[in-house]
PDB file of C-alpha atoms and ligand atoms in Angstrom:
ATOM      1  CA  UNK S   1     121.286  81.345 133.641  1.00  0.00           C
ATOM      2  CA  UNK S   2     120.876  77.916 131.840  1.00  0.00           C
ATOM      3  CA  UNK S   3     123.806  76.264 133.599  1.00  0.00           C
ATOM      4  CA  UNK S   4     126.541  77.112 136.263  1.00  0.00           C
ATOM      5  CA  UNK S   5     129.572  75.807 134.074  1.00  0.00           C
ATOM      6  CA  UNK S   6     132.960  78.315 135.578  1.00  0.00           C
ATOM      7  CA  UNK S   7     132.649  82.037 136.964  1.00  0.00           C
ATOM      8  CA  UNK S   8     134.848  82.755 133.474  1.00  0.00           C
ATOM      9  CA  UNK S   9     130.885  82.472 132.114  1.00  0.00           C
ATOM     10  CA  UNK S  10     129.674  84.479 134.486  1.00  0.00           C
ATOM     11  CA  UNK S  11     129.215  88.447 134.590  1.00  0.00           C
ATOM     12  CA  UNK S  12     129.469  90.676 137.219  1.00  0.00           C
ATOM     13  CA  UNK S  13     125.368  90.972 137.161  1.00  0.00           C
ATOM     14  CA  UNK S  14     124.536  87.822 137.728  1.00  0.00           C
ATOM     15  CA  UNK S  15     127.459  87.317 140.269  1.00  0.00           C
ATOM     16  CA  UNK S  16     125.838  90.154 142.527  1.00  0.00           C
ATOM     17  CA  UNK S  17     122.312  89.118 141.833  1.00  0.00           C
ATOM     18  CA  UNK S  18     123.560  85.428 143.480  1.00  0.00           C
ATOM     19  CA  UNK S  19     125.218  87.328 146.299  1.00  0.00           C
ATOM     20  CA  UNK S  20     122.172  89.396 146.920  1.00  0.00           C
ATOM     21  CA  UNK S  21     119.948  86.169 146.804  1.00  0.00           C
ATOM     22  CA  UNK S  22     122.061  83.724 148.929  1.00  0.00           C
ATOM     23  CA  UNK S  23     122.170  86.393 151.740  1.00  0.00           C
ATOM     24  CA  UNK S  24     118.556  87.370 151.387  1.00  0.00           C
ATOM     25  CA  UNK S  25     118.030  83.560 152.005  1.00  0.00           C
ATOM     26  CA  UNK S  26     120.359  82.911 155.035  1.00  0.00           C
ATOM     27  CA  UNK S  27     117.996  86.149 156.359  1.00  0.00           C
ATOM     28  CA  UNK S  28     115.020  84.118 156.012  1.00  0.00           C
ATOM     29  CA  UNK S  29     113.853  85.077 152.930  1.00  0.00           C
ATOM     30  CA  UNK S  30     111.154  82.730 151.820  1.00  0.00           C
ATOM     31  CA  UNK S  31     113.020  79.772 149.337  1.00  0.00           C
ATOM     32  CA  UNK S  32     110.933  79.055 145.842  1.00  0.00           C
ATOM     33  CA  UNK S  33     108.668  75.790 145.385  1.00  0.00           C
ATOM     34  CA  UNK S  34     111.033  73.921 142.806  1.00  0.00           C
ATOM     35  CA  UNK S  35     109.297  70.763 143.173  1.00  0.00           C
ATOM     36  CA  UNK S  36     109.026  70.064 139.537  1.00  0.00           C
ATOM     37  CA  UNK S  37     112.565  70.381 139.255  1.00  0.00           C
ATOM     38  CA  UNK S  38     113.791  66.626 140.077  1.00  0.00           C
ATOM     39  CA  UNK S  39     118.260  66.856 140.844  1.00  0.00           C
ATOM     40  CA  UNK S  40     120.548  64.122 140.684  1.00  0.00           C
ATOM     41  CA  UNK S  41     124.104  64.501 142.531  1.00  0.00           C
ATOM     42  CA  UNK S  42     126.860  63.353 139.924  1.00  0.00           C
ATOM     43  CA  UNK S  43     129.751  63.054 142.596  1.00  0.00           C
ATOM     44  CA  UNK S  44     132.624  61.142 140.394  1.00  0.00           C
ATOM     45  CA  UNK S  45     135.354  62.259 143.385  1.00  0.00           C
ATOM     46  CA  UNK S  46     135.067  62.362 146.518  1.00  0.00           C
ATOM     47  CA  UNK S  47     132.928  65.222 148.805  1.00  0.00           C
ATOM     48  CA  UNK S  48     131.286  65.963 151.636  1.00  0.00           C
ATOM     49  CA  UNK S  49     130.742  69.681 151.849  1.00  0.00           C
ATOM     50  CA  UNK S  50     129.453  70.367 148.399  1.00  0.00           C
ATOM     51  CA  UNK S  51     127.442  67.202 147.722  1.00  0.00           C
ATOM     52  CA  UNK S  52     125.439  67.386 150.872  1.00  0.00           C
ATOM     53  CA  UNK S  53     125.089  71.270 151.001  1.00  0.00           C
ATOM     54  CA  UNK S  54     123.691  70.734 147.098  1.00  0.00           C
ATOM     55  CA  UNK S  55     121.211  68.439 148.691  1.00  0.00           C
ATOM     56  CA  UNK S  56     120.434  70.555 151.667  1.00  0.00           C
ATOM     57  CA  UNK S  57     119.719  73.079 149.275  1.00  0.00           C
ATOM     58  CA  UNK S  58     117.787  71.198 146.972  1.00  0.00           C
ATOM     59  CA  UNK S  59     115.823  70.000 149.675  1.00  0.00           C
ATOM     60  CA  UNK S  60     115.615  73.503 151.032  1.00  0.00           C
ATOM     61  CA  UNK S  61     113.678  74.130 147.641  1.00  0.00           C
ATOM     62  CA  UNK S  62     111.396  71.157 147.708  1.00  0.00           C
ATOM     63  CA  UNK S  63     113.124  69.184 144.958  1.00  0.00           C
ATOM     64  CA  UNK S  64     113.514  65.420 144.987  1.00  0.00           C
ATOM     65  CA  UNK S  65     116.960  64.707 144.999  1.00  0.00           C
ATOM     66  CA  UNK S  66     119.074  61.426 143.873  1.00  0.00           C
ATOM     67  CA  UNK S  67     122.105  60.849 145.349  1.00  0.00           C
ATOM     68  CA  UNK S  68     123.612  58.591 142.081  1.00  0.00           C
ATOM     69  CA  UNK S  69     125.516  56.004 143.397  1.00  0.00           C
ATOM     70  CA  UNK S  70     128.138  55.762 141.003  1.00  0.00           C
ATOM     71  CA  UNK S  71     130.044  52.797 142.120  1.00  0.00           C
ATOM     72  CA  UNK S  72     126.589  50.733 141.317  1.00  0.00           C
ATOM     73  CA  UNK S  73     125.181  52.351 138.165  1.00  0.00           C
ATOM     74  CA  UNK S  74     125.905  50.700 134.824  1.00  0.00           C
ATOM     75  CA  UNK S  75     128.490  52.875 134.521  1.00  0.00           C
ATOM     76  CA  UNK S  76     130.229  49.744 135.178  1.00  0.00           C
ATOM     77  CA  UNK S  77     129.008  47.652 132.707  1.00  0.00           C
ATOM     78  CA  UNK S  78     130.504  49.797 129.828  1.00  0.00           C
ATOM     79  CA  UNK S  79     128.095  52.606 129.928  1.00  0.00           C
ATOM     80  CA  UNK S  80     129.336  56.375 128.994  1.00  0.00           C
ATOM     81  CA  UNK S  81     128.436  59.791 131.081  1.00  0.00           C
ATOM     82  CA  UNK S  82     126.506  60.934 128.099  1.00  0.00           C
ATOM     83  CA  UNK S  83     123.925  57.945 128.126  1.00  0.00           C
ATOM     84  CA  UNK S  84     123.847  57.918 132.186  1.00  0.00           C
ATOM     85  CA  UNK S  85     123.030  61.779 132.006  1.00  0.00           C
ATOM     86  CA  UNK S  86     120.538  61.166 129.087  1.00  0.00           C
ATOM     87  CA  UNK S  87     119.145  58.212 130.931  1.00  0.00           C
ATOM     88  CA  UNK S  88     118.365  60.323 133.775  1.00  0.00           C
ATOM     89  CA  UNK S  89     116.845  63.116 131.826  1.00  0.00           C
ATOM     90  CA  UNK S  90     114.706  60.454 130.169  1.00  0.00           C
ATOM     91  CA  UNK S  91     113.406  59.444 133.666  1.00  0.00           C
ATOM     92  CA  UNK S  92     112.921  63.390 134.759  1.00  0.00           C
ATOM     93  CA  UNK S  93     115.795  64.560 136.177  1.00  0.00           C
ATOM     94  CA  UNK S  94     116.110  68.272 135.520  1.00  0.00           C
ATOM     95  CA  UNK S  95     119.396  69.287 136.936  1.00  0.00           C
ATOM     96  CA  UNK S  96     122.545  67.816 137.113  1.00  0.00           C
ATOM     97  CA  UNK S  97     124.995  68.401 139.801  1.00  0.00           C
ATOM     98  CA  UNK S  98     128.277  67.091 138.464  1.00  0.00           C
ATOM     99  CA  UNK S  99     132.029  66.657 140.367  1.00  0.00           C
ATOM    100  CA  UNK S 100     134.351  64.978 138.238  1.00  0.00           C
ATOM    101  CA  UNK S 101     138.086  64.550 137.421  1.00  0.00           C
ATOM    102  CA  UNK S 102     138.030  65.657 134.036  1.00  0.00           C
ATOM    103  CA  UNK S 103     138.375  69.082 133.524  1.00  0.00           C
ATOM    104  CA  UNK S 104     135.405  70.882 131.207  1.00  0.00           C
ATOM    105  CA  UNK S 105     133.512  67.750 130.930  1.00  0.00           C
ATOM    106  CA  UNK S 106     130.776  69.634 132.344  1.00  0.00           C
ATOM    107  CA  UNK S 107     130.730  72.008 129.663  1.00  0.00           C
ATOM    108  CA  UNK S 108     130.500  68.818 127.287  1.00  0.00           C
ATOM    109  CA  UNK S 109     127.630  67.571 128.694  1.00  0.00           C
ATOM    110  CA  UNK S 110     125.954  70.958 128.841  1.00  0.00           C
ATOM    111  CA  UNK S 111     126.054  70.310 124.907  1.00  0.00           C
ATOM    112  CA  UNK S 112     125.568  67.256 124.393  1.00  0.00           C
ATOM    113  CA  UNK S 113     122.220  67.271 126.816  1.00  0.00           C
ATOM    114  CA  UNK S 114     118.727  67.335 126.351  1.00  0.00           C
ATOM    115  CA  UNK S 115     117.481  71.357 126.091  1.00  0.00           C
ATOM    116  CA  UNK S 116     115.463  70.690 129.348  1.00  0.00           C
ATOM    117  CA  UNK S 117     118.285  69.678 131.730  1.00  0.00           C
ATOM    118  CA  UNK S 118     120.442  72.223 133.475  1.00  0.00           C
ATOM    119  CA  UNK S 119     123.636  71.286 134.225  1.00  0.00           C
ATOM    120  CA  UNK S 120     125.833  72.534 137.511  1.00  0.00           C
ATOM    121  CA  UNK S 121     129.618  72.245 137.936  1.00  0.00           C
ATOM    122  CA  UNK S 122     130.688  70.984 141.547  1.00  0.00           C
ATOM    123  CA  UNK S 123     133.900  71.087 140.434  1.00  0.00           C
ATOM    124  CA  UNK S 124     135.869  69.797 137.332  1.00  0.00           C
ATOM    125  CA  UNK S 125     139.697  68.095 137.541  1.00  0.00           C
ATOM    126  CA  UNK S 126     141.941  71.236 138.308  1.00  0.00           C
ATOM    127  CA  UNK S 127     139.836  73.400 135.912  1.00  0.00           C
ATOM    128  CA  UNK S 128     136.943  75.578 138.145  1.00  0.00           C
ATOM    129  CA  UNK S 129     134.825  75.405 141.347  1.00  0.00           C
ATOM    130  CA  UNK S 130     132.141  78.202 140.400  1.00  0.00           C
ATOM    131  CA  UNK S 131     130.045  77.266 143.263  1.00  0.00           C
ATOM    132  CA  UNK S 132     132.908  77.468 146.008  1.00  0.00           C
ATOM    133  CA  UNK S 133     133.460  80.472 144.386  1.00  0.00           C
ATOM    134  CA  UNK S 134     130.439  82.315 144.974  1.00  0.00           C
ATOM    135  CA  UNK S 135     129.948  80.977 148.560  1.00  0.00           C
ATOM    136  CA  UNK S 136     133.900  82.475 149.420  1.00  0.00           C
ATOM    137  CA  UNK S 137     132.886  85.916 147.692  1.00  0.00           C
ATOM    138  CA  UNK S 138     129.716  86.207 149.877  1.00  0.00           C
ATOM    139  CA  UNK S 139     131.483  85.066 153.149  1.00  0.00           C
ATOM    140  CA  UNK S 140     134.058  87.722 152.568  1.00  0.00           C
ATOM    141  CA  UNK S 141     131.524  90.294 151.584  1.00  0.00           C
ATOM    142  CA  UNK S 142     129.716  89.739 154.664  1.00  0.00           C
ATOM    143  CA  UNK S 143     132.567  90.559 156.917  1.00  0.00           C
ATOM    144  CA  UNK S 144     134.810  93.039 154.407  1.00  0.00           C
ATOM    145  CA  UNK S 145     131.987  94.412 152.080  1.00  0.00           C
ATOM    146  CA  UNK S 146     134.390  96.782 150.634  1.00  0.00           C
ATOM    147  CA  UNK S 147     136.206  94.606 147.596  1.00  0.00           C
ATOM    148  CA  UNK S 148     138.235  97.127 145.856  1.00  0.00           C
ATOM    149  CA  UNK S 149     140.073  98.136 149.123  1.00  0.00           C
ATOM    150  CA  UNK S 150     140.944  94.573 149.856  1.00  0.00           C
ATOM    151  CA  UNK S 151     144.201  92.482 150.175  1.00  0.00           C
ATOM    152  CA  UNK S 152     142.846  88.876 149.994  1.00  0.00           C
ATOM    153  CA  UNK S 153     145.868  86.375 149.974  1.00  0.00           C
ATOM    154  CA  UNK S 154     145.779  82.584 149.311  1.00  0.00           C
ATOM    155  CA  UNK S 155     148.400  80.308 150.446  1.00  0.00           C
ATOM    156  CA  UNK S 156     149.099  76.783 149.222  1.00  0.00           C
ATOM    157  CA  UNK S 157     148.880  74.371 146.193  1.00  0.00           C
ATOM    158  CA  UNK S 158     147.411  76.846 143.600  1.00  0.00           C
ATOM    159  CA  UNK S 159     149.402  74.981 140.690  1.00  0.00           C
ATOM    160  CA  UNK S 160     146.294  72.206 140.986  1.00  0.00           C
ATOM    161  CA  UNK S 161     143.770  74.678 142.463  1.00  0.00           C
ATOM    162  CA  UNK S 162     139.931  74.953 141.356  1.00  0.00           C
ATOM    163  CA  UNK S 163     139.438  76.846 143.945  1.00  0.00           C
ATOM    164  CA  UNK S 164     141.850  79.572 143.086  1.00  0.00           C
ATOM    165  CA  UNK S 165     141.557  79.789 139.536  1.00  0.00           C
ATOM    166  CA  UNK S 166     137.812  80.467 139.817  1.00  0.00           C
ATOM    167  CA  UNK S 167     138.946  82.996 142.843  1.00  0.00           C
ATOM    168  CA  UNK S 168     140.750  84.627 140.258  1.00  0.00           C
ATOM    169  CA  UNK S 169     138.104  84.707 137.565  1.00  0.00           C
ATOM    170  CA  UNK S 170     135.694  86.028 140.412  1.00  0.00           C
ATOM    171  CA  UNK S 171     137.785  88.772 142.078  1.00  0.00           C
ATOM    172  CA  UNK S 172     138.664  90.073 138.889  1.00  0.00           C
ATOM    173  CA  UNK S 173     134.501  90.964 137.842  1.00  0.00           C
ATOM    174  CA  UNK S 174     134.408  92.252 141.218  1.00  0.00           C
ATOM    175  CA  UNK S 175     137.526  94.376 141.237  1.00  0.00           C
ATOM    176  CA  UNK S 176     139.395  92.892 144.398  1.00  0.00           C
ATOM    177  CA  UNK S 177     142.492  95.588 145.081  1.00  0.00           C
ATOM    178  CA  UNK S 178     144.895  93.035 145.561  1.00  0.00           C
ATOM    179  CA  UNK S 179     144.889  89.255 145.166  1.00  0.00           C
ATOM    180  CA  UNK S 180     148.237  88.159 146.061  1.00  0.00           C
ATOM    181  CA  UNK S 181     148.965  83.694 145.882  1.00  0.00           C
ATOM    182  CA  UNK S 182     151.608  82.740 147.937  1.00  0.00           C
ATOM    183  CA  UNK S 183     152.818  79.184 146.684  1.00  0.00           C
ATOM    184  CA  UNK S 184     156.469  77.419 146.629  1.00  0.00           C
ATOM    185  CA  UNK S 185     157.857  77.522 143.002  1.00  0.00           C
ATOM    186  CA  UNK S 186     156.816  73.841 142.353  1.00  0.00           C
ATOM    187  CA  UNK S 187     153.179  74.440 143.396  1.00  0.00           C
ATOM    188  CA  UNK S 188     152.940  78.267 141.538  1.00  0.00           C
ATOM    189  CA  UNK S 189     150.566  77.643 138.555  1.00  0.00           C
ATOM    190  CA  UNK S 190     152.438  78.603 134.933  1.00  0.00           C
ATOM    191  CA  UNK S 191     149.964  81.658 134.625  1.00  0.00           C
ATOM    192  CA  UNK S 192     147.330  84.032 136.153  1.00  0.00           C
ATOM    193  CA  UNK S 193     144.766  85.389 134.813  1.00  0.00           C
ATOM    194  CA  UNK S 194     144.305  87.954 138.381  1.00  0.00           C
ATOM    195  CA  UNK S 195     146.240  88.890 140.571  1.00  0.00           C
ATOM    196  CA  UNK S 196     150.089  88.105 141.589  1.00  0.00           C
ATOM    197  CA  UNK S 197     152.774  85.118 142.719  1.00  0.00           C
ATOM    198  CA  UNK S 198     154.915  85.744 145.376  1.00  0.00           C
ATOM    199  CA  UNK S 199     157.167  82.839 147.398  1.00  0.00           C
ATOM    200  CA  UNK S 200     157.461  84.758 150.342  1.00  0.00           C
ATOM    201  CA  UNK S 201     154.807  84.084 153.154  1.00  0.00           C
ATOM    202  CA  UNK S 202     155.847  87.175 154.975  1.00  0.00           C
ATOM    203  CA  UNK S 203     154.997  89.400 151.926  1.00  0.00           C
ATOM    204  CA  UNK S 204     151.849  87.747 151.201  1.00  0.00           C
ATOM    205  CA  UNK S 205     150.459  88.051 154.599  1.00  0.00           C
ATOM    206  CA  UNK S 206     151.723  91.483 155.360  1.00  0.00           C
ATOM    207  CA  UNK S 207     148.867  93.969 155.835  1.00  0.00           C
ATOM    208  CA  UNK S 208     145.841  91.041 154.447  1.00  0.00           C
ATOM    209  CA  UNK S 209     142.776  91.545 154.791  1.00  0.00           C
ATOM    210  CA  UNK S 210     141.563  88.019 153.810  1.00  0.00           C
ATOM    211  CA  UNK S 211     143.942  84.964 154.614  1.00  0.00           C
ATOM    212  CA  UNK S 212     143.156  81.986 152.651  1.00  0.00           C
ATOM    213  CA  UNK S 213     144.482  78.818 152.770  1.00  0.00           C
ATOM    214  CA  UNK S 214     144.761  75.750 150.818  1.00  0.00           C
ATOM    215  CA  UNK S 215     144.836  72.118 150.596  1.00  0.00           C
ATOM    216  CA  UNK S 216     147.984  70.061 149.503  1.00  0.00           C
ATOM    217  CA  UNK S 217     146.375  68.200 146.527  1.00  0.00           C
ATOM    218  CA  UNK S 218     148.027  65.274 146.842  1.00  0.00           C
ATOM    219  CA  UNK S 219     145.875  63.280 144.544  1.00  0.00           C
ATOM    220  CA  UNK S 220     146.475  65.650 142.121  1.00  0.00           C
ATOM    221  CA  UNK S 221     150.682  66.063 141.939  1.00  0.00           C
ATOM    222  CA  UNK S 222     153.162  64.479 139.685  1.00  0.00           C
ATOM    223  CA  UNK S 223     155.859  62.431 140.637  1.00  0.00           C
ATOM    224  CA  UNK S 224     158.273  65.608 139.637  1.00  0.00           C
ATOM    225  CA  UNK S 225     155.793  67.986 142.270  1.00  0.00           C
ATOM    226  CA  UNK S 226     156.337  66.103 145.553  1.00  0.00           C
ATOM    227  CA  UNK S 227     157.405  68.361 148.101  1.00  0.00           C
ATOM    228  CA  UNK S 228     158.490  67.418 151.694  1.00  0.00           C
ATOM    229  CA  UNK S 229     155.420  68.302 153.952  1.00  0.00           C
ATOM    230  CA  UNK S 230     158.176  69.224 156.740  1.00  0.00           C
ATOM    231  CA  UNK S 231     159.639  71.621 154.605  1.00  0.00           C
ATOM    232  CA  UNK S 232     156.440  72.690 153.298  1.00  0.00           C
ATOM    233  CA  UNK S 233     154.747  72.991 157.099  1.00  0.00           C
ATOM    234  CA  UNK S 234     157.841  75.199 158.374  1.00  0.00           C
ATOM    235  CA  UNK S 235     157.644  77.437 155.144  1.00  0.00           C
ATOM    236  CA  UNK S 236     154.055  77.989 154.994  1.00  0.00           C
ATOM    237  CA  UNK S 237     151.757  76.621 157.348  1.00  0.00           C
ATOM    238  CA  UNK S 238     149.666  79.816 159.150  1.00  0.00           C
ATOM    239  CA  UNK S 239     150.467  79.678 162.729  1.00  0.00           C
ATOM    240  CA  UNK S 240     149.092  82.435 165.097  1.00  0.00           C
ATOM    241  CA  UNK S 241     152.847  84.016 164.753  1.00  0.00           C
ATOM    242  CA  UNK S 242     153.103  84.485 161.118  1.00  0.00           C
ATOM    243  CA  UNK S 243     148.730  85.557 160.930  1.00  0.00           C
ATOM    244  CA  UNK S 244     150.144  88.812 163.511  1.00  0.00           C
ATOM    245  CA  UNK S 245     151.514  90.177 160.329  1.00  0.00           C
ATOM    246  CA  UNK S 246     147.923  90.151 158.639  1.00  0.00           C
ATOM    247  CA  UNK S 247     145.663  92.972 159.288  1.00  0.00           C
ATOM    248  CA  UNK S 248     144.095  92.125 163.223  1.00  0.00           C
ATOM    249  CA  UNK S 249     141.089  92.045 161.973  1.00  0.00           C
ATOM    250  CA  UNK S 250     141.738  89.811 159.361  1.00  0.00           C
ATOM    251  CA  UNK S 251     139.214  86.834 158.413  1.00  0.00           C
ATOM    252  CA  UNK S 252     140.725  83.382 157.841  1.00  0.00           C
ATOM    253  CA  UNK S 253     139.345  81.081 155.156  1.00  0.00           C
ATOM    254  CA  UNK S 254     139.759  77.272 154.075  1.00  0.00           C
ATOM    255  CA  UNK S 255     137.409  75.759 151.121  1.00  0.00           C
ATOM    256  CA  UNK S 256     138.081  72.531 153.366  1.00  0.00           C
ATOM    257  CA  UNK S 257     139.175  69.816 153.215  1.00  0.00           C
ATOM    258  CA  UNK S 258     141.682  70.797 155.994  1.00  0.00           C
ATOM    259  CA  UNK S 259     144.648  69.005 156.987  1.00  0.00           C
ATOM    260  CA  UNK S 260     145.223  70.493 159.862  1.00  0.00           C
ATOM    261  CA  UNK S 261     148.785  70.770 161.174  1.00  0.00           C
ATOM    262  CA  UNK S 262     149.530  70.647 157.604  1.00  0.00           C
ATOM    263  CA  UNK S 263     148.658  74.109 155.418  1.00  0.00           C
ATOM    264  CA  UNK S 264     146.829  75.653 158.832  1.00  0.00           C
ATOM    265  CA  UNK S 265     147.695  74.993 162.444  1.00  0.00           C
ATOM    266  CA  UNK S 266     144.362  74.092 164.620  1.00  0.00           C
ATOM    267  CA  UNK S 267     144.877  76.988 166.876  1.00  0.00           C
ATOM    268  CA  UNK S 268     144.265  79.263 163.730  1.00  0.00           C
ATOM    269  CA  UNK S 269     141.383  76.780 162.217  1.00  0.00           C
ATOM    270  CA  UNK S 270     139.061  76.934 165.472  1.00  0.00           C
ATOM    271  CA  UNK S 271     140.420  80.576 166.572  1.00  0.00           C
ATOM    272  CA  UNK S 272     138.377  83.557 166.368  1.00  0.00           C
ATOM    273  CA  UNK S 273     139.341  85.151 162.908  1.00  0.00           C
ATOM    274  CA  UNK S 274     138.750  81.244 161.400  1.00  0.00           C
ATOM    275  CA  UNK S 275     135.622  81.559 159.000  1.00  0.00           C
ATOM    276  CA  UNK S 276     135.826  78.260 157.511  1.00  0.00           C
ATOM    277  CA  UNK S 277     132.439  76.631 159.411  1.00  0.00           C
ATOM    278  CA  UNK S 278     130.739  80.393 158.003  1.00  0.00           C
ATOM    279  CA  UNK S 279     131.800  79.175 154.931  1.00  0.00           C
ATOM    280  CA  UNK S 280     130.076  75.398 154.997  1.00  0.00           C
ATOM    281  CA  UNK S 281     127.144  77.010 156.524  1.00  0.00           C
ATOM    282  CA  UNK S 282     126.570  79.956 153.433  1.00  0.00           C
ATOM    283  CA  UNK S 283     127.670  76.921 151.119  1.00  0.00           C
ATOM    284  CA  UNK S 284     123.679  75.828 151.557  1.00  0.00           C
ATOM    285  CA  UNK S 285     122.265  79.627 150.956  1.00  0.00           C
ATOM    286  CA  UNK S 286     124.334  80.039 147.832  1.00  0.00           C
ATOM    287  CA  UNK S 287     123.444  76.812 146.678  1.00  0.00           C
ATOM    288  CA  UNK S 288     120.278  77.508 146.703  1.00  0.00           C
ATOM    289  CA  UNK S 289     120.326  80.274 145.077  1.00  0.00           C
ATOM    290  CA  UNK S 290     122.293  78.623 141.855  1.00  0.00           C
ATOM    291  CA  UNK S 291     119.422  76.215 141.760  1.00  0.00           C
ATOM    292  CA  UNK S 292     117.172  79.127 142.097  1.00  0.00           C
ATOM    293  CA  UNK S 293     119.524  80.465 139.152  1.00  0.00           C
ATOM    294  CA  UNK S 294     119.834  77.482 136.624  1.00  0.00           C
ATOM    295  CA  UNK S 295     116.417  77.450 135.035  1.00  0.00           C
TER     296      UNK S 295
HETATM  297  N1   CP K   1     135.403  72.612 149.274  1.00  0.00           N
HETATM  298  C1   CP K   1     134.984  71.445 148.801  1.00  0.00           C
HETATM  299  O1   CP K   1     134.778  71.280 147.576  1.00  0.00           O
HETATM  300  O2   CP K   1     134.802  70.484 149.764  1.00  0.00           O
HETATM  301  P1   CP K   1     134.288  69.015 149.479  1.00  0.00           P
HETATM  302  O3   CP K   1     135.360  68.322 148.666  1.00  0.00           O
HETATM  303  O4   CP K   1     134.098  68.394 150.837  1.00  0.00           O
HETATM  304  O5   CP K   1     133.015  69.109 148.690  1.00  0.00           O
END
């Protein structure tokens, strides 16, 4: 795998080889010497899980890291991406880690790059999040290995949603049996490529295996997409009533960040079923097995 673009460039053999490798690594499997293999975070919006679990994992792997600090690079003195990447490649950087507000412009700078760098999406405007991707497929394969009997559903914004359109790029190579999104009309996105749209909470969460939920992107909506977070909290926040018409043994998922009292109430975040600190902590195995990956 030259570079980790979107799971839409992925295959279903490389997506269970990364599974198999992340949880071989969180079960002590020994970690390759990558110490040749200089990374430099690109963070261009704000993080805290995947920028430091990318350098946990880096680390992990015995690569220098650089944390670029944006806000002091001559980015601000009129210089492009390009020449900043290029720059960086120049000085032996050999992977790029890149989070930024424009969708695909990792793909452009996978072109545009020198043959030797390998570049890694962290997430792109409202376009994919291949890494959050693979870390929620082997969290729920560790607890509910069988995918094709599945209900996973996934409550929220999906309208400006990374997170779920690479969910739907990923469940569909792994055969999920039922992805179901449960949005308000304003926040449903205009298409899917997997799965199915419902308003309903009820119907969503009836019978799910999987419950995930998902941030209000309010960075992200247009004046005409405001919705009143009262209305929006009685409607579809996951309180321990409406999660009793899940499966018991359901799991309960959040890519973070969570506003609690908001899309999830805190009783369901730190309750037993919550997997969302599993998730953090296999965000550092699978990342290390991307940068395992990406050479
Ligand atoms: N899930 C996720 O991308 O979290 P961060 O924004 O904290 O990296």
């Amino acid at each position: 795998m030259k570079h980790l673009l979107g799971i839409k460039e992925l295959d279903a053999v490389i997506v269970d080889s990364l599974m198999q490798r992340a949880l071989a690594l969180k079960h002590k499997a020994s970690a390759q010497n990558l110490a040749s293999y200089p990374l430099a975070n690109l963070f261009y919006e704000s993080s805290t899980r995947t920028r430091v679990s990318f350098e946990l994992a880096a680390r992990a792997l015995s690569m220098p890291v650089v944390n670029f600090d944006i806000q002091h690079s001559s980015e601000n003195k009129g210089e492009c991406i390009e020449d900043t990447v290029s720059c960086l490649a120049a000085m032996g950087v050999r992977i790029i880690v890149i989070r930024h507000t424009q969708s695909e412009l990792p793909h452009a700078l996978a072109q545009k790059c020198s043959a030797k760098v390998h570049v890694v999406n962290a997430g792109d405007g409202q376009h994919e999040h291949p890494s959050q991707a693979l870390l929620d497929l082997m969290t729920i394969v560790e607890h509910k290995p069988n995918l094709q009997q599945l209900k996973i559903a996934v409550v929220g914004d999906i309208r400006h949603s990374r997170v779920a359109n690479s969910l739907q790029y990923i469940a569909a190579l792994c055969n999920v049996g039922q992805l179901v999104f449960v949005a308000p009309t304003i926040w449903q996105p205009q298409t899917l490529h997997y799965g199915e749209l419902t308003t309903s909470l009820q119907d969503g969460l009836r019978d799910a295996d999987v419950v995930m939920t998902l941030r209000v992107q309010h960075e992200r909506l247009l004046e005409s997409e405001h919705l009143d977070l009262d209305e929006y909290r009685r409607a579809y926040m996951i309180t321990p009533d409406i999660l009793s018409l899940a499966r018991p043994d359901a799991i309960i998922m959040h890519p973070g960040p969570v506003n609690r009292g908001v899309e999830i109430a805190s009783a369901v975040a730190d309750g037993p079923q919550s997997m969302i600190l599993t998730q953090v902590q296999n965000g550092v195995f699978m990342r290390m097995a991307i940068l395992e990956a990406v050479k």
